[in-house]
Short mmCIF file of C-alpha atoms and ligand atoms in Angstrom, two decimals:
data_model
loop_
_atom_site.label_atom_id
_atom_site.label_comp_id
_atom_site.label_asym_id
_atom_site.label_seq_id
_atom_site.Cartn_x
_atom_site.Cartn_y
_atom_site.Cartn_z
CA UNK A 105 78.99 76.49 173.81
CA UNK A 106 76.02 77.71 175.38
CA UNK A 107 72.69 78.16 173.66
CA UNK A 108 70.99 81.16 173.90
CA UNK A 109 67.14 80.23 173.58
CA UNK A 110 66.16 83.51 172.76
CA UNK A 111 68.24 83.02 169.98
CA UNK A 112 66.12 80.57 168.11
CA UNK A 113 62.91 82.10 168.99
CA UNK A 114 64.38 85.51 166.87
CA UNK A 115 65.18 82.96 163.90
CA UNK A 116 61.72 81.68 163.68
CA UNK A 117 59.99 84.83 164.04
CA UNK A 118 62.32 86.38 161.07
CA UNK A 119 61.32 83.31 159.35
CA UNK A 120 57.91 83.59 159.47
CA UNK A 121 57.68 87.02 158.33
CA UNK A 122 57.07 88.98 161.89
CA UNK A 123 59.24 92.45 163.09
CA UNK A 124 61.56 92.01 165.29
CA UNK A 125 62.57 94.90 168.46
CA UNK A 126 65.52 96.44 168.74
CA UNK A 127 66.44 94.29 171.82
CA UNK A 128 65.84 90.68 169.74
CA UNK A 129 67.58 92.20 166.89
CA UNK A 130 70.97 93.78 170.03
CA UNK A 131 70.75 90.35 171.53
CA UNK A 132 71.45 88.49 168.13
CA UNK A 133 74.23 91.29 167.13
CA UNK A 134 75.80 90.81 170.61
CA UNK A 135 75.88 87.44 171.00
CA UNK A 136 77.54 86.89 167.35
CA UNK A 137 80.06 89.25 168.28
CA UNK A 138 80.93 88.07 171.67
CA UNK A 139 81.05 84.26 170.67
CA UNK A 140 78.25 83.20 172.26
CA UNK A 141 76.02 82.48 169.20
CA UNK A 142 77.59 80.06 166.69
CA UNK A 143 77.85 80.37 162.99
CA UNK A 144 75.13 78.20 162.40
CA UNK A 145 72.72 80.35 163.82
CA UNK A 146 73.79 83.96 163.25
CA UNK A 147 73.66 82.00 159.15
CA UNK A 148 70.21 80.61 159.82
CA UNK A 149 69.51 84.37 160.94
CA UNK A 150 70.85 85.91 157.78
CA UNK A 151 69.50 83.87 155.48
CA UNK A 152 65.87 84.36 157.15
CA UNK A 153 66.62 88.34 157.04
CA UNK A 154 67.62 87.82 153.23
CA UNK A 155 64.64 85.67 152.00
CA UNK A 156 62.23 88.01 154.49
CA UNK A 157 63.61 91.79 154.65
CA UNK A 158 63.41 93.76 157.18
CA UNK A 159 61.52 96.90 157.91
CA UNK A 160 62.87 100.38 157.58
CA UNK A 161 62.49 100.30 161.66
CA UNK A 162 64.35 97.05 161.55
CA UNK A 163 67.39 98.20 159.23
CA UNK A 164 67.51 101.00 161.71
CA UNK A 165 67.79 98.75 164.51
CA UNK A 166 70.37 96.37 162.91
CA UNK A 167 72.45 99.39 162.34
CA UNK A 168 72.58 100.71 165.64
CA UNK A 169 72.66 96.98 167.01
CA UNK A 170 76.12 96.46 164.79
CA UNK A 171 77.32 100.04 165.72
CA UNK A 172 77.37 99.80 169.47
CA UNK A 173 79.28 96.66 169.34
CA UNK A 174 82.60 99.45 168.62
CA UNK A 175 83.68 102.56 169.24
CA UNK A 176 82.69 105.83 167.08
CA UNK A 177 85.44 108.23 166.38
CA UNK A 178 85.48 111.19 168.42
CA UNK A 179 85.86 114.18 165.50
CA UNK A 180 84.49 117.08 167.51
CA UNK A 181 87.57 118.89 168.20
CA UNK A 182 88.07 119.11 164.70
CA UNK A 183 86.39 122.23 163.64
CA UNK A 184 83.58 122.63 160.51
CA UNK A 185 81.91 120.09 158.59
CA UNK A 186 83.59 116.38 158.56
CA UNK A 187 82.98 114.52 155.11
CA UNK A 188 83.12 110.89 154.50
CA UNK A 189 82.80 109.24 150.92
CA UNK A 190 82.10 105.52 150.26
CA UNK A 191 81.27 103.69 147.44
CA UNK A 192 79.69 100.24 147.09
CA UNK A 193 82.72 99.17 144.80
CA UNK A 194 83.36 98.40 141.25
CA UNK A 195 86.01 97.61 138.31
CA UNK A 196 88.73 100.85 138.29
CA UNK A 197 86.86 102.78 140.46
CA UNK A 198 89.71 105.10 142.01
CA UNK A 199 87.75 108.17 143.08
CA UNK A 200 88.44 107.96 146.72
CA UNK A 201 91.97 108.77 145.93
CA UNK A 202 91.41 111.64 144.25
CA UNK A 203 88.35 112.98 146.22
CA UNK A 204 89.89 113.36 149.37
CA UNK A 205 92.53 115.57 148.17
CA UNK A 206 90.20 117.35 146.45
CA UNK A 207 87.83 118.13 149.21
CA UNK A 208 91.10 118.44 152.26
CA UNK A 209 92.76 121.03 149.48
CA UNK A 210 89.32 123.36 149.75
CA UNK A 211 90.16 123.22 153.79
CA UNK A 212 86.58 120.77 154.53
CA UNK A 213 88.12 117.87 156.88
CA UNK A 214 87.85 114.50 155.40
CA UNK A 215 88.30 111.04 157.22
CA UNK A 216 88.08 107.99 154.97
CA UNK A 217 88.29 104.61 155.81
CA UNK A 218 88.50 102.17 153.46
CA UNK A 219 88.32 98.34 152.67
CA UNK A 220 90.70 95.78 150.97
CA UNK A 221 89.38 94.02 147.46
CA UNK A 222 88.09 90.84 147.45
CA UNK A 223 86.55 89.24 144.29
CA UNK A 224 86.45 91.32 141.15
CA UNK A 225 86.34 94.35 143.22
CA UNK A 226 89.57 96.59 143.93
CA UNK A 227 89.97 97.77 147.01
CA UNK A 228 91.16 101.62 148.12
CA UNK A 229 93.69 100.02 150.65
CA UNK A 230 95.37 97.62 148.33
CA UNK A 231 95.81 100.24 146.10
CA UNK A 232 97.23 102.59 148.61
CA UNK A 233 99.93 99.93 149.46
CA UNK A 234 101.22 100.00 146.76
CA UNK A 235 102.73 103.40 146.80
CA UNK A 236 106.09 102.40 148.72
CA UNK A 237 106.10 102.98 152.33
CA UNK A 238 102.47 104.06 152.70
CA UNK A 239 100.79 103.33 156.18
CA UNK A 240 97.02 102.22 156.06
CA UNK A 241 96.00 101.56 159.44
CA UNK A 242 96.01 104.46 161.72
CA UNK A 243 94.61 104.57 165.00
CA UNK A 244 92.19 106.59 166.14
CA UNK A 245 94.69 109.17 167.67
CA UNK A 246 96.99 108.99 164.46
CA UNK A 247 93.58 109.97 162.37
CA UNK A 248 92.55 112.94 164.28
CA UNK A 249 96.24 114.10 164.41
CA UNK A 250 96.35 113.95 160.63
CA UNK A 251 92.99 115.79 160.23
CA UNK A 252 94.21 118.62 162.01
CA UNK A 253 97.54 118.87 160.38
CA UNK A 254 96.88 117.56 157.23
CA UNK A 255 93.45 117.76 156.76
CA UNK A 256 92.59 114.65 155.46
CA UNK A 257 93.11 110.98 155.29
CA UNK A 258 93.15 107.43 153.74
CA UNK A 259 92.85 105.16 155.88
CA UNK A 260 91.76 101.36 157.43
CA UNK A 261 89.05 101.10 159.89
CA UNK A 262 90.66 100.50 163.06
CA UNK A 263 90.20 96.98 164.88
CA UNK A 264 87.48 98.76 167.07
CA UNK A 265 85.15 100.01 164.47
CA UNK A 266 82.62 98.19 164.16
CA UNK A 267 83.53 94.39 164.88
CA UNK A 268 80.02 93.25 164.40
CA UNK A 269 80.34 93.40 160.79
CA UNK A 270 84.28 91.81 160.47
CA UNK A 271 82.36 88.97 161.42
CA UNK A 272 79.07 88.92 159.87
CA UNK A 273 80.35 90.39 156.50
CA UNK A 274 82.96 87.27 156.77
CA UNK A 275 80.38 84.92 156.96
CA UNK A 276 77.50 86.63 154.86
CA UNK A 277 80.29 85.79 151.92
CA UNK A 278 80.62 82.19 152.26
CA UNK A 279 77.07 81.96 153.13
CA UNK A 280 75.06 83.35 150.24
CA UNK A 281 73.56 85.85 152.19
CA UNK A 282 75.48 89.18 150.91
CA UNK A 283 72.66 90.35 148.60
CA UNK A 284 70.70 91.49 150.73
CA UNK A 285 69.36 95.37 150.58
CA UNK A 286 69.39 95.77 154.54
CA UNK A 287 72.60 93.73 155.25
CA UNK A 288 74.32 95.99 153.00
CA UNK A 289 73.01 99.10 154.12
CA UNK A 290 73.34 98.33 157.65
CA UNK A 291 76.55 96.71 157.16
CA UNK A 292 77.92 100.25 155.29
CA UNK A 293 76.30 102.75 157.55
CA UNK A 294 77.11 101.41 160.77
CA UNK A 295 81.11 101.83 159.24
CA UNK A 296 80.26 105.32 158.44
CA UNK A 297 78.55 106.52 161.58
CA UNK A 298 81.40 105.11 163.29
CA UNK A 299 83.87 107.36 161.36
CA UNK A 300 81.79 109.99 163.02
CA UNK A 301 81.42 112.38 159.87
CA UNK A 302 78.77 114.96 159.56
CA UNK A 303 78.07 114.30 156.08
CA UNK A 304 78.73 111.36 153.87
CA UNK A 305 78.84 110.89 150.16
CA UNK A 306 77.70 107.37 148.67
CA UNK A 307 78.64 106.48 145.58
CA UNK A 308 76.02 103.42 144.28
CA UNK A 309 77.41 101.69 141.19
CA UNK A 310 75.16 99.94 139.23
CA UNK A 311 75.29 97.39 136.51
CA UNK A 312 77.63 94.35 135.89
CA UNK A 313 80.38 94.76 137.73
CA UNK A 314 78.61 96.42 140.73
CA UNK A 315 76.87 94.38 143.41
CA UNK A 316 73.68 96.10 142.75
CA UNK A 317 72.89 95.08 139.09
CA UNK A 318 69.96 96.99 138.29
CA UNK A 319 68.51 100.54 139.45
CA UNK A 320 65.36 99.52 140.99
CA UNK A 321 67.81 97.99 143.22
CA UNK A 322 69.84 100.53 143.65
CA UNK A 323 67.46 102.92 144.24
CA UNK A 324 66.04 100.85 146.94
CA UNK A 325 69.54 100.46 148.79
CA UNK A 326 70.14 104.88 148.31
CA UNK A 327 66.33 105.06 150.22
CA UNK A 328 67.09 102.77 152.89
CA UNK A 329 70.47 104.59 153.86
CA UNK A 330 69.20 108.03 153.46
CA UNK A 331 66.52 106.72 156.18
CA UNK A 332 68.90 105.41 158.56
CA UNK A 333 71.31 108.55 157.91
CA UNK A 334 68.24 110.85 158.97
CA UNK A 335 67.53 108.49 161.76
CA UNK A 336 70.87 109.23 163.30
CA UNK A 337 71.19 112.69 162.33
CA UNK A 338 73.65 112.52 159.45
CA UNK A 339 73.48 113.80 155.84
CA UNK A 340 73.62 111.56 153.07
CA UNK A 341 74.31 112.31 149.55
CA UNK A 342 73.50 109.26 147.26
CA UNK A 343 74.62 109.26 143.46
CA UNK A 344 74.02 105.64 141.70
CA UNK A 345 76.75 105.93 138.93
CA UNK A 346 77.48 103.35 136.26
CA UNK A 347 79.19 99.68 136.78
CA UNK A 348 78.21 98.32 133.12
CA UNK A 349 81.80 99.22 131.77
CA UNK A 350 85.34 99.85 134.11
CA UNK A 351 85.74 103.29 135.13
CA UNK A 352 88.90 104.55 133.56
CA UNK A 353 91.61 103.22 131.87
CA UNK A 354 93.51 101.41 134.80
CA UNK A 355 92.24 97.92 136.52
CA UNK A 356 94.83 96.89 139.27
CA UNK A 357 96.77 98.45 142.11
CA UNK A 358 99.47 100.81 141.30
CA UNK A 359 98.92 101.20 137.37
CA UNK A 360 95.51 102.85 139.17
CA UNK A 361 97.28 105.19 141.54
CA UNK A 362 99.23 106.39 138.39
CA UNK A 363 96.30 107.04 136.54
CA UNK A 364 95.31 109.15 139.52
CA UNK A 365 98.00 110.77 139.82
CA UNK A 366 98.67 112.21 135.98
CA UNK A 367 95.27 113.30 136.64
CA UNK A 368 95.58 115.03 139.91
CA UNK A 369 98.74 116.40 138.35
CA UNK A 370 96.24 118.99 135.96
CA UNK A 371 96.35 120.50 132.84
CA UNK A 372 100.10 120.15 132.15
CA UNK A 373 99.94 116.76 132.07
CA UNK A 374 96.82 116.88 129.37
CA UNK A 375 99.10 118.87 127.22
CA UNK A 376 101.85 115.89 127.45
CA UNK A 377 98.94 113.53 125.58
CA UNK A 378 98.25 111.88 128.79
CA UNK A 379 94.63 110.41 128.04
CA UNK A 380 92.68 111.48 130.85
CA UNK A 381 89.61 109.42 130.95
CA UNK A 382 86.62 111.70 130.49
CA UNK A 383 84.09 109.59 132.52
CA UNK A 384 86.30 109.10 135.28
CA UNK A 385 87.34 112.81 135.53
CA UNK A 386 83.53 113.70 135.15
CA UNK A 387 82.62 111.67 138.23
CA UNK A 388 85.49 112.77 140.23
CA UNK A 389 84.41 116.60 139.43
CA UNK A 390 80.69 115.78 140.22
CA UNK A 391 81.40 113.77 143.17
CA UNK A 392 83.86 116.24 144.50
CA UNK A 393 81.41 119.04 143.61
CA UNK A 394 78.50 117.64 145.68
CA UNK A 395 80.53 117.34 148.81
CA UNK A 396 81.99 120.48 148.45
CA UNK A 397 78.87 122.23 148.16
CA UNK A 398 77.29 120.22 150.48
CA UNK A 399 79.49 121.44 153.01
CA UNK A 400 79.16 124.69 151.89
CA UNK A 401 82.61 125.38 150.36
CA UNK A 402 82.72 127.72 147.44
CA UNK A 403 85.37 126.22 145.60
CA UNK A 404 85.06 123.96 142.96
CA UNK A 405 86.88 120.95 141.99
CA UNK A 406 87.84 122.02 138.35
CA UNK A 407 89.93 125.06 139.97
CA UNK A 408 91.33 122.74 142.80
CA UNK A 409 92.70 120.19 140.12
CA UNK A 410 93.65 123.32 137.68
CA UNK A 411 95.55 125.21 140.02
CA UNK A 412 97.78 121.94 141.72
CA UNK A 413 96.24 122.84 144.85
CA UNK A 414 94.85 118.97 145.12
CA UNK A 415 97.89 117.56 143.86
CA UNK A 416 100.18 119.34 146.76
CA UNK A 417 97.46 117.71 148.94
CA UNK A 418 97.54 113.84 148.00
CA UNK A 419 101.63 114.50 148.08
CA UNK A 420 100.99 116.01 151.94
CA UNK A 421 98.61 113.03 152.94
CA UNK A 422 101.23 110.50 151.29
CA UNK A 423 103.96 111.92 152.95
CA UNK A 424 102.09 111.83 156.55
CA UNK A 425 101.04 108.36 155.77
CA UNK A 426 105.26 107.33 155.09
CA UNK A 427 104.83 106.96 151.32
CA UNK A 428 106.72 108.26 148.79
CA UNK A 429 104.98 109.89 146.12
CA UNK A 430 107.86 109.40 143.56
CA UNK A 431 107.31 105.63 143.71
CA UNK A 432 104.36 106.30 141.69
CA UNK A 433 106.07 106.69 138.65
CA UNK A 434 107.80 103.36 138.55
CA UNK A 435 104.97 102.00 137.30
CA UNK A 436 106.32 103.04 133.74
CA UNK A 437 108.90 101.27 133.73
CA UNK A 438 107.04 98.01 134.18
CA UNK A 439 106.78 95.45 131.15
CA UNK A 440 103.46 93.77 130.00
CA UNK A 441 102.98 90.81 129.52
CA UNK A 442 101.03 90.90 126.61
CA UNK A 443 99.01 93.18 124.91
CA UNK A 444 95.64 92.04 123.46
CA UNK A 445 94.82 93.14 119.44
CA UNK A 446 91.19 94.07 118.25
CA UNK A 447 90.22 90.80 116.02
CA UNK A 448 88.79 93.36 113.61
CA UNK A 449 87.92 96.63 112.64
CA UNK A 450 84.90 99.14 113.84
CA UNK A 451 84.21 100.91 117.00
CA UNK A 452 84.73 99.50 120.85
CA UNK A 453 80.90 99.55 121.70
CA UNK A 454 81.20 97.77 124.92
CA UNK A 455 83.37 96.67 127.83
CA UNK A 456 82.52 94.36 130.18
CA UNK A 457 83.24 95.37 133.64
CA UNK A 458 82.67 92.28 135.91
CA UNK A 459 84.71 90.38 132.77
CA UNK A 460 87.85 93.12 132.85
CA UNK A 461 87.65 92.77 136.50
CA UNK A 462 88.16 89.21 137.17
CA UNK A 463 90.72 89.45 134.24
CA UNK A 464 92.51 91.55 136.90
CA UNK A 465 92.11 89.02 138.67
CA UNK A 466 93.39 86.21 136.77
CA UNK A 467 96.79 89.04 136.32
CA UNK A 468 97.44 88.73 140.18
CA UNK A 469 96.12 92.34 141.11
CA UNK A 470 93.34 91.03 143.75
CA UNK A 471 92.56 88.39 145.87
CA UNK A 472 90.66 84.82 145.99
CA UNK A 473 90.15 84.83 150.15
CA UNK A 474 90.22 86.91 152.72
CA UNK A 475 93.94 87.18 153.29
CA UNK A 476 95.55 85.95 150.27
CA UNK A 477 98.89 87.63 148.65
CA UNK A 478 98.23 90.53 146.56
CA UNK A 479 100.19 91.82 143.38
CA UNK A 480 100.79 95.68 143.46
CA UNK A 481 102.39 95.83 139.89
CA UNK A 482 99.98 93.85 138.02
CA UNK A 483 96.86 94.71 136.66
CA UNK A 484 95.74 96.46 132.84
CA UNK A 485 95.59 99.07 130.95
CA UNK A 486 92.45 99.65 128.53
CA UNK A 487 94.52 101.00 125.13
CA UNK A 488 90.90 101.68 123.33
CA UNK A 489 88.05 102.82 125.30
CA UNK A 490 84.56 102.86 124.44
CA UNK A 491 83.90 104.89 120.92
CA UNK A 492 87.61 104.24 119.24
CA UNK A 493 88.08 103.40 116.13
CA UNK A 494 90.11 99.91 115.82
CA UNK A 495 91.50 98.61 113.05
CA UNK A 496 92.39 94.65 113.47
CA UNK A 497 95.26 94.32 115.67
CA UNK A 498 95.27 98.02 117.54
CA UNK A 499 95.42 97.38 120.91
CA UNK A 500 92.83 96.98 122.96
CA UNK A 501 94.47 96.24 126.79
CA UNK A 502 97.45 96.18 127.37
CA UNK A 503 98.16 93.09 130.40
CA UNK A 504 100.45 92.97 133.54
CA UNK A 505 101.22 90.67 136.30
CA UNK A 506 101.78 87.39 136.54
CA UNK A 507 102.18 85.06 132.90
CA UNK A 508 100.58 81.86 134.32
CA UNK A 509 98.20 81.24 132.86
CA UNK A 510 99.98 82.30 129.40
CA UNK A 511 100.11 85.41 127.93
CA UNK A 512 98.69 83.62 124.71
CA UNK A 513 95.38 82.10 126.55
CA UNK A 514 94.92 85.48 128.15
CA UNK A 515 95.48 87.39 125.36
CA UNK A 516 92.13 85.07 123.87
CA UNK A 517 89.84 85.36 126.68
CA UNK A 518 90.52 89.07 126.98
CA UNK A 519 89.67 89.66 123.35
CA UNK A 520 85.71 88.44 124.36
CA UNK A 521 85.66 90.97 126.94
CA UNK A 522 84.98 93.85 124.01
CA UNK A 523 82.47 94.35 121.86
CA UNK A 524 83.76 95.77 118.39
CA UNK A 525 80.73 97.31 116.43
CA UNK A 526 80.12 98.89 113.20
CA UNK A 527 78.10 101.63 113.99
CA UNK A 528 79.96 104.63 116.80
CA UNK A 529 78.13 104.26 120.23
CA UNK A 530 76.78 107.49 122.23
CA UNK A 531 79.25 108.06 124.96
CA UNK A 532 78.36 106.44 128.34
CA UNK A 533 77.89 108.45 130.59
CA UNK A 534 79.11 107.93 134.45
CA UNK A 535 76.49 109.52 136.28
CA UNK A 536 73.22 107.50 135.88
CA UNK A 537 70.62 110.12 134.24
CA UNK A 538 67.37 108.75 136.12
CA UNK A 539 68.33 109.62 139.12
CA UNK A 540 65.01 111.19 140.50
CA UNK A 541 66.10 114.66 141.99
CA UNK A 542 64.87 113.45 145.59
CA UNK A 543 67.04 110.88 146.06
CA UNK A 544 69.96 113.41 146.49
CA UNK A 545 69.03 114.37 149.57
N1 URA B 699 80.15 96.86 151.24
C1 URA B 699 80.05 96.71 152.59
O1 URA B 699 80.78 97.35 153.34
N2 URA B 699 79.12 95.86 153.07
C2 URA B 699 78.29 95.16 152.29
O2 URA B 699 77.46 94.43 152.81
C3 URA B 699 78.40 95.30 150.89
C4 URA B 699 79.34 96.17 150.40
#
């Protein structure tokens, strides 16, 4: 291995507080990349970035450092307006998959590329694998070519995007150094402005089972992106939406897809007593809303979902992708394992998300490293939301997956997870209120 001096003179001087230039901060990004800088000191680096910060300028600079290191798709022959959505991740948060056939269904061209769960944390391509057949990673050809035909798509980063962070986000995980607000936002936006979108939605979830647990923080992390959006020309929308409690009734893989699907599928499926979760259907309709009006589309999403227009699109994108849509519904044909009673009676006044989401866990429906085995079929279904009435035994979740360890000892530990009250709790909302109007930019 050879040393790169410079190397250690950019750790001290991140140590000690100073700024560093855009070539100290290229040369570290490079040389982690490439090989040439080991571990040990790209960790010595991050942990000195997390305990200092970094400028605004710096952020910047580590963005477009990490950036350059791939290739940016190439969507300019695609006419109009390209969107992109992400969202920093939480328990049951599924609105990717029905965004983007939201948005592609009003005709505004959407390229999403998405991650695989790790931790307590679902991930958008797990849960796409799980519909039979379906193809995540497209290249960069295959992507374009869907755009134009299809006019949207879900979607893996390809191997070129961005390397820098494959590696550093790989090592920022086993080396406490994730938590920090500039690693993340550099980390994130150097993935989007290599999808090469005009405009990009972020969706910041706050609160327990979020990464950022409280708003000051979040706020912080929507500031520093909408800076390095503006810096490279881009539009950023940020909503921080709430983490405290799942979103939706489905934790898991396919049992989530489903969910999507009966409510993709519109009002007909209401009328069959199909509980449509109101939070999640709010923050699909608001998300959806802000990027379609953002890219100045005068549809809305209630009329898209109303009218099956955004159904007929997820079946289009499946189809192009090699799934098959009807493999969705053999998730009801799937037996629990067990299903957990309320110990007494009241009102559900609380949920806890990071709790349900390692319970998920636990079921098989996520993974404990990097590349582990994932279970498409288990996961959970929330039988009483927050604001039913219980009476002792009603179901409260309903389990799937894998019965090790027992059904019995899960069926305990999940009982802890709600909060059963006396007194009927104001409905959560999913959208956090206090979001100060200038921080949707
Ligand atoms: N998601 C990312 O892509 N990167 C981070 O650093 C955190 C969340």
């Amino acid at each position: 291995m050879q040393y790169m001096p410079n190397v250690i003179n950019v750790i001290e001087a991140k140590r000690d507080g100073r700024d560093l230039s855009f070539s100290q901060i290229r040369d570290v990004v490079d040389g982690y990349t490439s090989g040439e800088i080991p571990d040990y000191q790209m960790s010595a680096f991050l942990m000195a970035v997390c305990l200092r910060g970094m400028s605004d300028d710096e952020t910047i600079f580590l963005t477009r450092a990490m950036l350059e290191t791939g290739e940016t798709l190439d969507l300019s022959q695609i006419p109009g307006l390209k969107l992109d959505k992400h969202s920093t991740g939480g328990v049951g948060d599924k609105v990717s998959l029905a965004l983007v056939p939201i948005v592609a269904a009003a005709g505004i061209p959407i390229a999403k590329m998405s991650g695989r769960g790790l931790g307590n944390t679902g991930g958008t391509l797990d849960k796409l694998e799980s519909i039979s057949g379906f193809r995540v990673e497209l290249t960069a050809e295959q992507i374009i070519q869907q755009i134009k035909s299809v006019g949207g798509c879900l979607c893996g980063q390809t191997e070129k995007i961005v390397p820098a962070d494959k590696k550093m986000y790989a090592l920022r995980d086993v080396t406490g150094t994730v938590e920090s607000i500039s690693l993340i936002a550099a980390s994130i936006m150097s993935k989007k402005l290599a999808g090469g979108a005009d405009i990009i939605l972020l969706d910041i979830k706050v609160g327990r089972g979020a990464f950022m647990k409280n708003i000051d923080d979040a706020r912080k992390l929507a500031f520093v992106m909408r800076t390095i959006a503006a810096a490279f020309g881009k539009t950023v929308i940020c909503e921080l939406t709430n983490m405290d409690i799942p979103l939706g009734r489905a934790v898991g893989n396919l049992i989530e897809v489903w969910e999507v699907a009966k409510l993709l599928r519109g009002p007909q499926q209401y009328s069959y007593g199909f509980p449509i979760d109101e939070r999640l259907y709010h923050l699909i309709v608001d998300l959806s809303n802000a990027a379609l009006s953002l890219a100045g589309s005068s549809h809305t999403a209630v009329t898209l979902l109303e009218d099956g227009s955004a159904w007929q699109k997820f079946g289009e994108i499946v189809e192009a992708q090699g799934g098959d849509v009807n493999s969705i519904e053999r998730w009801g044909y799937i037996s629990p394992i067990a299903v957990v009673g309320s110990p007494n009676d009241g009102y559900v006044t609380d949920i806890d998300a990071e709790a349900i989401g390692r319970l998920a866990l636990t079921l098989g429906a996520g993974r404990t490293t990097k590349d582990g085995p994932i279970d498409h079929l288990a996961g959970l279904w929330i039988n009483a939301p927050i604001g039913s009435v219980v009476q002792k035994g009603t179901p409260l979740v309903t389990l799937y997956g894998r019965p090790s360890p027992t059904g019995r000892e899960l069926n305990k530990e999940a009982k802890a997870f709600f909060t059963i009250g006396d007194e009927k709790p104001l409905p959560p909302s999913s959208i956090i209120e206090i979001i100060p109007d200038e921080i949707r930019c």
